Short mmCIF file of C-alpha atoms in Angstrom, two decimals:
data_model
loop_
_atom_site.label_atom_id
_atom_site.label_comp_id
_atom_site.label_asym_id
_atom_site.label_seq_id
_atom_site.Cartn_x
_atom_site.Cartn_y
_atom_site.Cartn_z
CA MET A 1 3.63 49.44 9.75
CA LYS A 2 6.93 49.77 7.97
CA LYS A 3 8.48 47.29 10.38
CA ASN A 4 5.83 44.88 9.53
CA LYS A 5 6.53 45.06 5.86
CA LYS A 6 10.10 44.58 6.43
CA THR A 7 9.33 41.45 8.63
CA ILE A 8 7.14 40.10 5.85
CA ALA A 9 9.73 40.84 3.17
CA GLY A 10 12.33 39.02 5.23
CA LEU A 11 10.22 35.94 5.67
CA ALA A 12 9.61 35.88 1.86
CA ALA A 13 13.36 36.19 1.20
CA ALA A 14 14.26 33.40 3.67
CA SER A 15 11.62 31.01 2.47
CA MET A 16 9.86 30.23 -0.89
CA LEU A 17 6.55 28.48 -1.42
CA THR A 18 6.50 26.63 -4.85
CA LEU A 19 3.12 25.90 -6.17
CA PRO A 20 2.90 22.45 -7.83
CA LEU A 21 3.24 21.53 -11.47
CA ALA A 22 0.88 18.89 -12.58
CA GLY A 23 1.12 15.84 -10.25
CA GLU A 24 3.66 17.44 -8.01
CA ALA A 25 3.75 18.34 -4.40
CA VAL A 26 3.40 21.83 -2.81
CA THR A 27 7.02 22.66 -1.64
CA TRP A 28 8.33 25.02 0.89
CA ASP A 29 11.97 25.76 0.55
CA ALA A 30 13.75 27.60 3.44
CA GLY A 31 17.46 27.17 2.67
CA ASP A 32 18.79 23.99 4.33
CA LEU A 33 15.06 22.84 4.95
CA GLN A 34 12.69 21.70 2.31
CA VAL A 35 9.19 20.45 3.22
CA ASN A 36 6.89 18.68 0.65
CA PHE A 37 2.95 18.56 1.04
CA HIS A 38 1.48 15.65 -0.99
CA GLY A 39 -2.00 14.16 -0.84
CA SER A 40 -4.79 12.35 -2.62
CA LEU A 41 -8.63 12.42 -2.58
CA ARG A 42 -10.13 9.07 -3.80
CA PRO A 43 -13.90 8.86 -3.47
CA SER A 44 -15.63 6.04 -5.20
CA ILE A 45 -19.13 4.65 -5.24
CA ASN A 46 -19.19 0.73 -5.04
CA ALA A 47 -21.82 -1.86 -5.56
CA ASP A 48 -20.65 -5.05 -3.80
CA ASP A 49 -22.31 -8.54 -3.99
CA CYS A 50 -20.61 -10.94 -1.60
CA SER A 51 -21.04 -14.57 -0.80
CA SER A 52 -20.62 -13.67 2.91
CA PRO A 53 -20.71 -10.19 4.58
CA CYS A 54 -18.12 -8.02 2.67
CA LYS A 55 -15.23 -6.82 4.68
CA GLY A 56 -15.86 -3.57 6.59
CA GLY A 57 -12.34 -2.22 5.84
CA TRP A 58 -13.27 -1.88 2.13
CA ARG A 59 -15.95 0.60 2.96
CA GLY A 60 -13.64 2.94 4.94
CA GLY A 61 -14.74 1.81 8.38
CA PRO A 62 -13.10 -0.50 10.87
CA ALA A 63 -11.77 -3.88 9.36
CA GLY A 64 -14.05 -5.80 11.79
CA GLU A 65 -17.14 -3.67 11.44
CA SER A 66 -20.49 -5.56 11.08
CA LEU A 67 -22.14 -5.01 7.79
CA ALA A 68 -25.45 -6.60 8.84
CA GLY A 69 -28.34 -4.53 7.51
CA LYS A 70 -25.99 -2.43 5.39
CA LYS A 71 -26.64 -1.49 1.81
CA SER A 72 -24.41 -3.11 -0.86
CA THR A 73 -24.08 0.17 -2.56
CA TYR A 74 -22.08 2.87 -0.78
CA MET A 75 -19.51 5.51 -0.90
CA THR A 76 -16.01 5.27 0.35
CA SER A 77 -12.86 7.23 0.39
CA ASN A 78 -10.48 4.32 -0.50
CA PHE A 79 -6.97 5.23 0.44
CA SER A 80 -7.07 9.10 0.31
CA HIS A 81 -4.17 10.53 2.16
CA ILE A 82 -2.14 13.50 3.24
CA GLN A 83 1.53 13.58 3.96
CA PHE A 84 4.34 16.02 4.62
CA ASP A 85 7.93 14.86 3.84
CA GLY A 86 11.21 16.49 3.14
CA SER A 87 14.88 16.89 4.14
CA TYR A 88 17.14 19.11 6.10
CA LYS A 89 20.70 19.48 5.00
CA LEU A 90 23.22 18.76 7.76
CA ASN A 91 26.38 19.38 5.70
CA GLU A 92 27.73 18.90 2.24
CA LYS A 93 27.53 14.94 2.43
CA ASN A 94 24.54 14.25 4.76
CA SER A 95 20.74 15.21 5.08
CA ALA A 96 17.99 14.21 7.55
CA VAL A 97 15.01 12.97 5.84
CA PHE A 98 11.43 12.65 7.31
CA LYS A 99 7.92 11.66 6.39
CA THR A 100 4.61 11.71 8.18
CA GLU A 101 1.61 10.37 6.25
CA TRP A 102 -1.91 9.84 7.03
CA LYS A 103 -5.00 8.13 5.57
CA ILE A 104 -8.13 10.52 5.57
CA ASP A 105 -11.72 9.73 5.21
CA ILE A 106 -13.61 12.38 3.37
CA THR A 107 -16.98 10.33 3.17
CA ASP A 108 -17.55 8.95 6.62
CA ALA A 109 -15.15 11.13 8.65
CA ASN A 110 -17.08 11.01 11.94
CA THR A 111 -19.63 8.09 12.26
CA VAL A 112 -22.30 8.12 14.78
CA SER A 113 -23.94 4.84 15.72
CA ILE A 114 -27.00 3.90 17.94
CA ASP A 115 -26.95 0.49 19.74
CA ASP A 116 -30.04 -1.61 20.91
CA ASN A 117 -30.51 0.51 24.04
CA GLY A 118 -30.57 3.84 22.06
CA ASP A 119 -27.25 4.82 23.17
CA THR A 120 -25.09 6.76 20.65
CA SER A 121 -21.23 6.50 20.18
CA SER A 122 -19.17 8.35 17.87
CA THR A 123 -16.06 6.83 15.83
CA SER A 124 -13.70 9.02 14.11
CA ASN A 125 -12.16 7.67 10.87
CA THR A 126 -10.61 11.06 9.72
CA LEU A 127 -6.88 10.28 10.39
CA VAL A 128 -5.17 6.91 10.55
CA ASP A 129 -1.39 6.92 10.64
CA PHE A 130 0.64 5.34 7.61
CA GLU A 131 4.24 5.81 7.11
CA GLN A 132 5.97 7.83 9.87
CA TYR A 133 9.96 8.00 9.83
CA LEU A 134 13.08 9.89 10.32
CA GLY A 135 16.14 9.04 8.56
CA LEU A 136 19.71 10.07 7.38
CA LYS A 137 20.78 10.12 3.62
CA GLY A 138 24.04 10.59 1.89
CA GLY A 139 26.18 9.01 -0.75
CA TYR A 140 26.04 5.69 1.23
CA GLY A 141 22.32 5.38 0.77
CA MET A 142 19.47 6.11 3.16
CA PHE A 143 18.75 4.63 6.74
CA ARG A 144 15.24 5.34 8.23
CA ALA A 145 13.62 4.38 11.48
CA GLY A 146 9.78 4.34 12.44
CA THR A 147 6.77 3.00 10.76
CA ILE A 148 7.98 2.12 7.25
CA LEU A 149 6.82 0.30 3.97
CA THR A 150 8.57 -2.92 3.75
CA PRO A 151 10.62 -3.52 0.46
CA TYR A 152 8.26 -6.42 -0.05
CA MET A 153 5.09 -4.31 -0.03
CA GLN A 154 6.71 -1.23 -1.82
CA SER A 155 8.13 -3.31 -4.68
CA GLY A 156 4.72 -5.00 -5.38
CA VAL A 157 2.34 -2.19 -5.09
CA LYS A 158 4.48 -0.37 -7.71
CA LEU A 159 3.23 -2.80 -10.27
CA ASP A 160 -0.44 -1.58 -9.94
CA PRO A 161 -1.43 1.73 -11.52
CA PHE A 162 -4.52 2.13 -9.21
CA ARG A 163 -2.96 0.70 -6.02
CA ARG A 164 -4.94 3.09 -3.82
CA ASP A 165 -8.26 3.12 -5.64
CA SER A 166 -11.25 0.75 -5.56
CA ILE A 167 -10.04 -1.28 -8.64
CA ALA A 168 -6.72 -2.03 -6.80
CA GLY A 169 -5.77 -5.69 -7.10
CA ARG A 170 -4.52 -6.07 -3.64
CA PHE A 171 -7.87 -5.33 -1.77
CA PHE A 172 -11.27 -6.72 -2.95
CA VAL A 173 -9.98 -9.36 -5.30
CA ASP A 174 -6.88 -10.12 -3.06
CA ILE A 175 -4.50 -11.06 -6.05
CA TYR A 176 -1.65 -9.45 -4.13
CA SER A 177 -1.04 -11.07 -0.74
CA ALA A 178 -2.11 -9.45 2.57
CA LEU A 179 1.77 -8.54 2.82
CA HIS A 180 0.92 -5.56 0.61
CA HIS A 181 -1.21 -3.74 3.09
CA ASN A 182 -1.96 -3.30 6.73
CA THR A 183 0.24 -1.80 9.42
CA GLY A 184 1.96 -3.59 12.42
CA PHE A 185 4.56 -6.20 13.20
CA GLY A 186 5.10 -8.56 10.20
CA ARG A 187 2.74 -6.51 7.98
CA GLY A 188 3.35 -4.50 4.69
CA ARG A 189 3.79 -1.36 6.41
CA ALA A 190 6.07 -2.38 9.42
CA THR A 191 6.12 -0.76 12.87
CA ASN A 192 9.31 -0.22 15.00
CA THR A 193 11.37 -0.75 11.97
CA ILE A 194 14.98 0.29 10.66
CA ARG A 195 15.30 0.10 6.81
CA TYR A 196 18.35 0.61 4.61
CA ASP A 197 18.20 1.59 0.90
CA SER A 198 21.52 1.62 -1.05
CA PRO A 199 22.36 4.07 -3.79
CA LYS A 200 21.63 3.07 -7.28
CA PHE A 201 24.31 0.96 -9.03
CA LEU A 202 24.52 -0.87 -12.37
CA GLY A 203 22.28 1.51 -14.10
CA GLY A 204 19.23 1.25 -11.74
CA LEU A 205 19.71 -1.56 -9.30
CA THR A 206 19.20 -0.97 -5.61
CA LEU A 207 19.61 -2.96 -2.55
CA GLN A 208 16.91 -2.94 0.34
CA ALA A 209 17.03 -4.44 3.78
CA PHE A 210 14.98 -3.91 7.10
CA TYR A 211 14.74 -5.21 10.71
CA THR A 212 11.65 -4.95 12.70
CA LEU A 213 11.75 -5.05 16.61
CA ASP A 214 9.45 -7.44 18.42
CA GLU A 215 8.53 -5.55 21.50
CA SER A 216 6.72 -8.52 23.18
CA SER A 217 8.50 -11.12 25.47
CA ASN A 218 8.82 -13.47 22.48
CA ASP A 219 11.68 -11.35 21.06
CA ASP A 220 11.22 -12.74 17.57
CA HIS A 221 12.37 -9.83 15.54
CA ALA A 222 11.28 -9.69 11.71
CA TYR A 223 13.61 -9.02 8.90
CA GLY A 224 14.01 -9.06 5.21
CA ALA A 225 15.95 -8.05 2.08
CA GLY A 226 15.72 -7.81 -1.74
CA LEU A 227 16.63 -6.00 -4.92
CA MET A 228 14.80 -3.69 -7.20
CA TYR A 229 15.97 -2.64 -10.76
CA ASP A 230 14.13 0.17 -12.50
CA SER A 231 14.83 1.74 -15.91
CA LYS A 232 12.70 3.44 -18.42
CA SER A 233 11.49 0.24 -19.99
CA PHE A 234 11.94 -2.38 -17.37
CA TYR A 235 11.24 -2.84 -13.67
CA ALA A 236 12.13 -6.02 -11.64
CA LEU A 237 11.89 -7.12 -8.03
CA LEU A 238 13.26 -9.86 -5.90
CA GLN A 239 12.27 -9.89 -2.09
CA HIS A 240 12.27 -12.04 1.00
CA TYR A 241 10.34 -11.48 4.21
CA ASP A 242 10.76 -13.37 7.52
CA ALA A 243 8.54 -12.67 10.42
CA ASN A 244 10.94 -15.07 12.40
CA ARG A 245 8.01 -16.80 14.38
CA PRO A 246 8.35 -20.20 15.46
CA GLY A 247 7.47 -22.67 12.73
CA LYS A 248 6.78 -21.45 9.24
CA SER A 249 6.82 -17.69 8.67
CA ASP A 250 8.57 -16.31 5.71
CA ALA A 251 7.80 -15.44 2.00
CA THR A 252 9.71 -14.95 -1.07
CA LYS A 253 8.58 -13.13 -4.39
CA ILE A 254 9.86 -12.32 -7.73
CA GLY A 255 8.25 -10.03 -10.34
CA GLY A 256 8.64 -7.39 -12.94
CA LYS A 257 7.08 -5.06 -15.44
CA PHE A 258 7.91 -4.25 -19.20
CA ARG A 259 6.93 -0.74 -20.36
CA PHE A 260 6.30 0.00 -23.95
CA GLY A 261 6.88 3.65 -24.03
CA LYS A 262 3.78 5.47 -22.74
CA THR A 263 1.47 3.18 -24.88
CA ALA A 264 1.27 0.00 -22.66
CA SER A 265 2.79 -2.20 -19.97
CA ILE A 266 2.47 -5.78 -18.78
CA TRP A 267 3.54 -7.10 -15.37
CA ALA A 268 3.71 -10.18 -13.34
CA GLN A 269 4.54 -11.23 -9.74
CA TYR A 270 4.87 -14.71 -8.08
CA GLU A 271 4.86 -14.93 -4.27
CA SER A 272 6.14 -18.24 -2.73
CA ASP A 273 4.66 -18.88 0.78
CA GLY A 274 6.77 -20.35 3.46
CA GLY A 275 3.95 -19.55 6.03
CA LEU A 276 3.95 -15.69 6.21
CA ILE A 277 1.27 -15.31 3.64
CA ALA A 278 -0.98 -17.89 5.49
CA LEU A 279 -0.32 -15.95 8.67
CA SER A 280 -1.07 -12.68 7.27
CA GLU A 281 -4.26 -13.75 5.48
CA GLY A 282 -5.61 -15.31 8.71
CA ILE A 283 -5.77 -18.83 7.18
CA ALA A 284 -3.14 -20.60 9.36
CA GLY A 285 -5.28 -21.63 12.22
CA VAL A 286 -3.02 -19.93 14.73
CA PRO A 287 -3.07 -16.13 15.83
CA PRO A 288 -2.30 -14.03 12.79
CA VAL A 289 1.14 -12.44 12.18
CA GLY A 290 0.32 -9.08 13.92
CA ASP A 291 -0.99 -10.86 16.98
CA LEU A 292 2.24 -11.51 19.19
CA ASN A 293 0.31 -13.56 21.82
CA TYR A 294 0.92 -16.96 20.19
CA THR A 295 1.98 -20.17 21.85
CA VAL A 296 1.77 -22.69 18.84
CA ASP A 297 4.27 -22.96 16.01
CA ASN A 298 2.68 -22.41 12.57
CA ALA A 299 2.88 -25.31 10.34
CA VAL A 300 0.64 -23.93 7.44
CA ASP A 301 2.19 -22.83 4.22
CA GLY A 302 1.65 -23.16 0.40
CA ALA A 303 -0.58 -20.19 0.02
CA ASP A 304 1.25 -19.11 -2.98
CA VAL A 305 -0.07 -16.01 -4.94
CA TYR A 306 0.37 -14.87 -8.55
CA VAL A 307 -0.75 -12.02 -10.56
CA LEU A 308 -0.74 -11.05 -14.20
CA GLY A 309 -1.65 -7.44 -15.40
CA ALA A 310 -1.71 -5.14 -18.41
CA ASP A 311 -2.72 -1.67 -19.29
CA TRP A 312 -3.02 0.23 -22.55
CA ASN A 313 -3.19 3.86 -23.06
CA ILE A 314 -4.70 5.76 -26.00
CA ASN A 315 -5.05 9.37 -25.89
CA LYS A 316 -6.45 10.15 -22.30
CA PHE A 317 -7.86 6.78 -21.83
CA GLN A 318 -6.34 3.79 -19.98
CA LEU A 319 -7.48 0.37 -20.06
CA ILE A 320 -6.44 -1.99 -17.24
CA GLY A 321 -6.85 -5.78 -16.64
CA GLN A 322 -5.56 -8.12 -13.89
CA TYR A 323 -5.78 -11.78 -13.16
CA GLY A 324 -4.48 -13.74 -10.16
CA GLU A 325 -4.65 -16.62 -7.98
CA ARG A 326 -4.00 -17.78 -4.45
CA ASP A 327 -3.30 -21.52 -3.89
CA ASP A 328 -5.07 -23.47 -1.00
CA SER A 329 -2.80 -23.77 2.05
CA THR A 330 -1.37 -27.08 3.45
CA ASP A 331 -0.67 -28.15 7.02
CA SER A 332 2.77 -29.56 6.80
CA ASN A 333 2.26 -31.57 10.00
CA THR A 334 -0.73 -33.47 8.89
CA GLY A 335 -0.47 -33.11 5.11
CA THR A 336 -4.10 -31.61 5.00
CA THR A 337 -5.04 -29.13 2.36
CA SER A 338 -7.63 -26.50 3.29
CA ILE A 339 -9.85 -25.40 0.32
CA ASN A 340 -9.24 -21.59 1.05
CA GLY A 341 -7.71 -20.25 -2.15
CA HIS A 342 -9.39 -18.24 -4.83
CA LYS A 343 -9.07 -16.60 -8.34
CA GLY A 344 -9.56 -13.01 -8.77
CA TYR A 345 -9.80 -10.69 -11.84
CA LEU A 346 -10.65 -7.03 -12.75
CA ALA A 347 -11.11 -4.83 -15.70
CA GLY A 348 -11.16 -1.15 -15.65
CA LEU A 349 -11.34 2.02 -17.84
CA ALA A 350 -9.83 5.37 -16.86
CA TYR A 351 -10.01 8.83 -18.29
CA ARG A 352 -7.02 10.93 -17.33
CA GLN A 353 -7.86 14.57 -17.50
CA SER A 354 -4.42 15.62 -16.25
CA LYS A 355 -1.66 14.07 -14.24
CA GLN A 356 -3.48 15.20 -11.13
CA LEU A 357 -6.97 14.27 -11.96
CA TYR A 358 -8.61 11.10 -13.47
CA PHE A 359 -11.93 9.21 -13.48
CA TYR A 360 -12.54 5.42 -13.71
CA GLY A 361 -14.95 2.59 -13.65
CA GLY A 362 -14.38 -1.04 -13.28
CA TYR A 363 -15.71 -4.53 -12.55
CA LEU A 364 -13.96 -7.08 -10.06
CA ALA A 365 -14.80 -10.55 -9.18
CA LYS A 366 -13.24 -13.15 -6.57
CA ASP A 367 -14.12 -16.79 -7.24
CA PHE A 368 -13.42 -19.06 -4.37
CA ASN A 369 -12.06 -22.55 -4.65
CA SER A 370 -14.53 -23.68 -2.19
CA THR A 371 -17.91 -24.78 -3.55
CA ALA A 372 -19.65 -23.53 -0.46
CA LEU A 373 -18.80 -19.71 -1.36
CA ASP A 374 -20.37 -17.93 -4.16
CA LYS A 375 -18.42 -15.35 -6.28
CA ASP A 376 -17.74 -12.06 -4.67
CA LYS A 377 -18.39 -9.16 -7.30
CA ARG A 378 -18.04 -5.44 -7.44
CA ILE A 379 -18.93 -2.65 -9.87
CA THR A 380 -17.34 0.64 -9.12
CA ALA A 381 -16.96 4.31 -10.26
CA GLY A 382 -14.67 6.66 -8.79
CA THR A 383 -12.40 9.79 -9.23
CA THR A 384 -8.99 10.56 -7.94
CA PHE A 385 -7.15 13.85 -7.55
CA THR A 386 -3.47 13.90 -6.43
CA TRP A 387 -0.94 16.44 -5.62
#
């Protein structure tokens, strides 16, 4: 018994578990090794009214899921997640860094379906991998390798205070391009990728660059680079992303946010489509950017996207509004314009109980340029707990 007590005391002395302050991770500190445990739970109830079947991915199920016969009011986990990240000190100047992050489904963790023959099948949505990387950090900056947020995605989602909730601007209303979500080659979360981030200079400016390996026989490796500046009152971004596919396959954007203390903020972003947005949105008429089995060059571009947003905080309440548009795309070979653009807007109200817990409700609408499609609408109410 005495030996066990000594062992427990020795473990306690060698490592320390730190319980989180509001909004912070649970941290395990064991000398040179530090591990943080983060996560979020984001259930919401949505009432969707779509001109055509709503996308299955918004409900937490597979993106191609058939919604025939399903109710328009449902519960979903949105982008609930868990992650472990941390660092290991190699010497006085260098540390290894790591992260493993997973989307979790707390509302439809295991779905059982029955086909027309009465046979059952089970689909697990409990864990879906997000960022996974290992890297090296020092006075020179940080290098990482794995599945990593592109600077293009990271810089844009930082604008939206509700980026992972049901009132996010990048999902249902689609006023941030599809380069701000999805995982794979040429996506917002790029697989088989090496990324570099510089140290801060000039009071808050950082340089980012990345390179994604194309493991198909095409050997068309993607790449991108940009700048982000962040200070207490101002945030700015400039990013370029090139999937390096034959034909048109790049995008460039600029944006920023002004913060007025803790009271309010306004932001804007403009994305210029050189073909990559059309590819990522699946409106180019050729295999989308993540499908590497392509034989035809892409000639479709012009699906530019812009968004304007603002929020206002009073006591524990937060008002948010966003408006954006995606232009119709154009085939540069024929000069033909496809009527596939849209306008989107949202308004929401949140009550922030603490830094970790908030409740919200909102209305979202997506108005298509095509007269053949009616407006998509959503009313939503949800709650989010983070640590």
